[in-house]
CSV table of C-alpha atoms in Angstrom, one decimal:
chain,number,residue,atom,x,y,z
A,1,MET,CA,-0.1,0.0,0.1
A,2,SER,CA,1.5,3.3,-1.0
A,3,ALA,CA,1.5,6.5,1.2
A,4,TYR,CA,-1.4,9.0,1.1
A,5,THR,CA,-0.5,11.8,-1.2
A,6,THR,CA,-3.4,14.2,-0.2
A,7,VAL,CA,-5.1,14.0,3.1
A,8,VAL,CA,-8.3,16.2,3.8
A,9,VAL,CA,-9.3,16.9,7.5
A,10,GLY,CA,-12.1,18.7,8.8
A,11,THR,CA,-12.0,20.9,11.9
A,12,ASP,CA,-14.7,23.1,13.5
A,13,GLY,CA,-12.2,24.4,16.0
A,14,SER,CA,-13.2,22.0,18.8
A,15,GLU,CA,-10.5,20.1,20.6
A,16,SER,CA,-11.9,16.8,19.3
A,17,SER,CA,-11.4,18.0,15.8
A,18,MET,CA,-8.1,19.5,16.4
A,19,LYS,CA,-7.0,15.9,17.5
A,20,ALA,CA,-8.1,14.7,14.2
A,21,VAL,CA,-5.9,17.6,12.6
A,22,GLU,CA,-3.0,16.4,14.5
A,23,ARG,CA,-3.4,12.8,13.3
A,24,ALA,CA,-3.7,13.9,9.7
A,25,GLY,CA,-0.5,15.8,10.2
A,26,ALA,CA,1.3,12.9,11.6
A,27,ILE,CA,0.2,10.5,8.9
A,28,ALA,CA,0.7,12.6,5.8
A,29,ASN,CA,4.4,12.0,5.6
A,30,ASP,CA,5.6,14.1,2.5
A,31,GLY,CA,2.0,14.4,1.2
A,32,THR,CA,-0.3,17.6,1.6
A,33,VAL,CA,-2.8,18.1,4.3
A,34,VAL,CA,-5.7,20.1,3.4
A,35,ILE,CA,-7.3,21.5,6.6
A,36,ALA,CA,-10.9,22.4,5.9
A,37,CYS,CA,-13.3,24.4,8.0
A,38,ALA,CA,-17.0,24.6,6.8
A,39,TYR,CA,-19.1,27.8,7.7
A,40,PHE,CA,-22.1,29.3,7.0
A,41,PRO,CA,-22.5,33.0,5.9
A,42,ASN,CA,-23.3,35.3,8.9
A,43,ASP,CA,-26.7,36.5,7.8
A,44,GLY,CA,-30.1,36.0,9.3
A,45,LYS,CA,-31.2,33.3,6.8
A,46,SER,CA,-28.2,31.4,6.9
A,47,ALA,CA,-27.9,31.5,10.6
A,48,SER,CA,-31.3,29.9,11.0
A,49,ALA,CA,-30.4,27.2,8.3
A,50,ALA,CA,-27.1,26.5,10.1
A,51,SER,CA,-29.0,25.9,13.4
A,52,ASP,CA,-31.3,23.6,11.8
A,53,ALA,CA,-28.4,21.8,10.0
A,54,LEU,CA,-26.0,21.6,13.0
A,55,ARG,CA,-28.6,20.8,15.7
A,56,ASP,CA,-26.7,20.7,19.0
A,57,GLU,CA,-23.4,21.5,17.2
A,58,ALA,CA,-25.0,24.9,16.4
A,59,TYR,CA,-22.0,26.6,18.2
A,60,GLN,CA,-19.9,25.7,15.1
A,61,VAL,CA,-18.6,28.2,12.7
A,62,MET,CA,-20.8,31.2,11.5
A,63,GLY,CA,-19.2,33.6,9.2
A,64,SER,CA,-15.7,33.5,7.7
A,65,SER,CA,-13.9,35.3,10.4
A,66,PRO,CA,-13.7,32.7,13.0
A,67,THR,CA,-12.9,30.3,10.2
A,68,GLU,CA,-9.7,31.9,9.4
A,69,GLU,CA,-8.4,31.6,13.0
A,70,ILE,CA,-9.5,28.1,13.2
A,71,LEU,CA,-7.5,27.2,10.2
A,72,ARG,CA,-4.5,29.2,11.4
A,73,GLN,CA,-4.6,27.2,14.7
A,74,GLY,CA,-5.1,23.8,12.5
A,75,LYS,CA,-2.1,24.6,10.5
A,76,GLU,CA,0.1,25.0,13.7
A,77,ARG,CA,-1.1,21.7,15.1
A,78,ALA,CA,-0.8,19.8,11.9
A,79,MET,CA,2.8,21.2,11.2
A,80,ALA,CA,3.7,20.3,15.0
A,81,ALA,CA,2.6,16.7,14.5
A,82,GLY,CA,4.9,16.5,11.2
A,83,ALA,CA,3.1,17.7,8.2
A,84,THR,CA,5.4,19.7,5.9
A,85,LYS,CA,2.6,21.0,3.2
A,86,VAL,CA,-0.5,22.3,4.6
A,87,VAL,CA,-3.2,24.0,2.5
A,88,LEU,CA,-6.2,25.9,4.2
A,89,ARG,CA,-9.6,25.8,2.9
A,90,ALA,CA,-12.6,27.6,4.2
A,91,VAL,CA,-15.7,25.9,2.5
A,92,GLN,CA,-19.1,27.4,2.7
A,93,GLY,CA,-21.8,25.0,3.6
A,94,ALA,CA,-22.9,22.0,5.8
A,95,PRO,CA,-19.8,20.1,7.1
A,96,VAL,CA,-20.6,16.7,5.3
A,97,ASP,CA,-21.2,18.1,1.9
A,98,ALA,CA,-18.4,20.6,2.1
A,99,LEU,CA,-15.8,17.9,3.2
A,100,LEU,CA,-17.1,15.4,0.5
A,101,GLN,CA,-17.0,17.9,-2.3
A,102,LEU,CA,-13.5,19.0,-1.3
A,103,VAL,CA,-12.2,15.5,-1.4
A,104,VAL,CA,-13.3,15.5,-5.0
A,105,ASP,CA,-11.9,18.8,-5.9
A,106,VAL,CA,-8.4,18.1,-4.5
A,107,GLN,CA,-8.5,14.6,-5.6
A,108,ALA,CA,-7.6,13.4,-2.0
A,109,ASP,CA,-7.1,9.8,-1.1
A,110,LEU,CA,-8.0,10.1,2.4
A,111,LEU,CA,-10.5,11.8,4.5
A,112,VAL,CA,-9.7,12.4,8.3
A,113,VAL,CA,-12.5,13.2,10.9
A,114,GLY,CA,-12.9,12.8,14.5
A,115,ASN,CA,-15.5,10.6,16.1
A,116,ARG,CA,-17.5,13.3,18.2
A,117,GLY,CA,-21.1,12.8,17.6
A,118,LEU,CA,-20.5,9.2,16.4
A,119,ASN,CA,-21.8,7.6,19.6
A,120,SER,CA,-24.3,10.1,20.7
A,121,ILE,CA,-28.0,9.4,20.6
A,122,ALA,CA,-28.5,12.4,18.2
A,123,GLY,CA,-25.7,11.0,16.0
A,124,ARG,CA,-27.3,7.7,16.0
A,125,LEU,CA,-30.8,8.9,15.0
A,126,LEU,CA,-30.1,12.0,12.8
A,127,GLY,CA,-26.6,11.1,11.7
A,128,SER,CA,-23.1,12.6,12.4
A,129,VAL,CA,-20.3,14.0,10.4
A,130,PRO,CA,-18.1,11.0,10.9
A,131,ALA,CA,-20.9,8.4,10.2
A,132,ASP,CA,-22.3,10.3,7.2
A,133,VAL,CA,-18.7,10.9,5.5
A,134,ALA,CA,-17.8,7.1,6.2
A,135,ARG,CA,-20.9,6.1,4.2
A,136,ARG,CA,-20.7,8.5,1.4
A,137,ALA,CA,-17.1,9.2,0.8
A,138,ALA,CA,-15.2,8.1,-2.5
A,139,SER,CA,-11.9,8.0,-0.6
A,140,ASP,CA,-10.5,6.1,2.3
A,141,VAL,CA,-11.9,7.7,5.7
A,142,LEU,CA,-10.0,7.6,9.0
A,143,ILE,CA,-12.3,8.2,12.1
A,144,VAL,CA,-9.9,9.2,14.7
A,145,HIS,CA,-10.8,8.4,18.3
A,146,THR,CA,-10.9,12.0,19.9
A,147,THR,CA,-13.4,11.6,22.7
């Protein structure tokens, strides 16, 4: 099996997702780590849609300003874990759809996400980012035990 050349990892700024960023940085070797943060535009209509889409995760990113800081912190953590090539991508939209589209856009061969939400009641009933990307991804998926 060859090494992964392009690794996409999603973060929302939570400690759990930053652990996934660190793992992506550690396993990328000489490959590229693409750190993604999905966000919703900060307007009234989008805020309501975001709350509906994110449910109990509604604290997640609203507007692009916090996204830039989250990505900066993610880059620091990925590089500290061993990544040498890091690309930052702020992507508008729901986390699952944004990550899956980014995997296609950058032709990633691995998608890394944390396991938060996977074992919650809401996650089992309504779906979670790790469960949904594992079902729908066209690439390998690594679900990092972060909680």
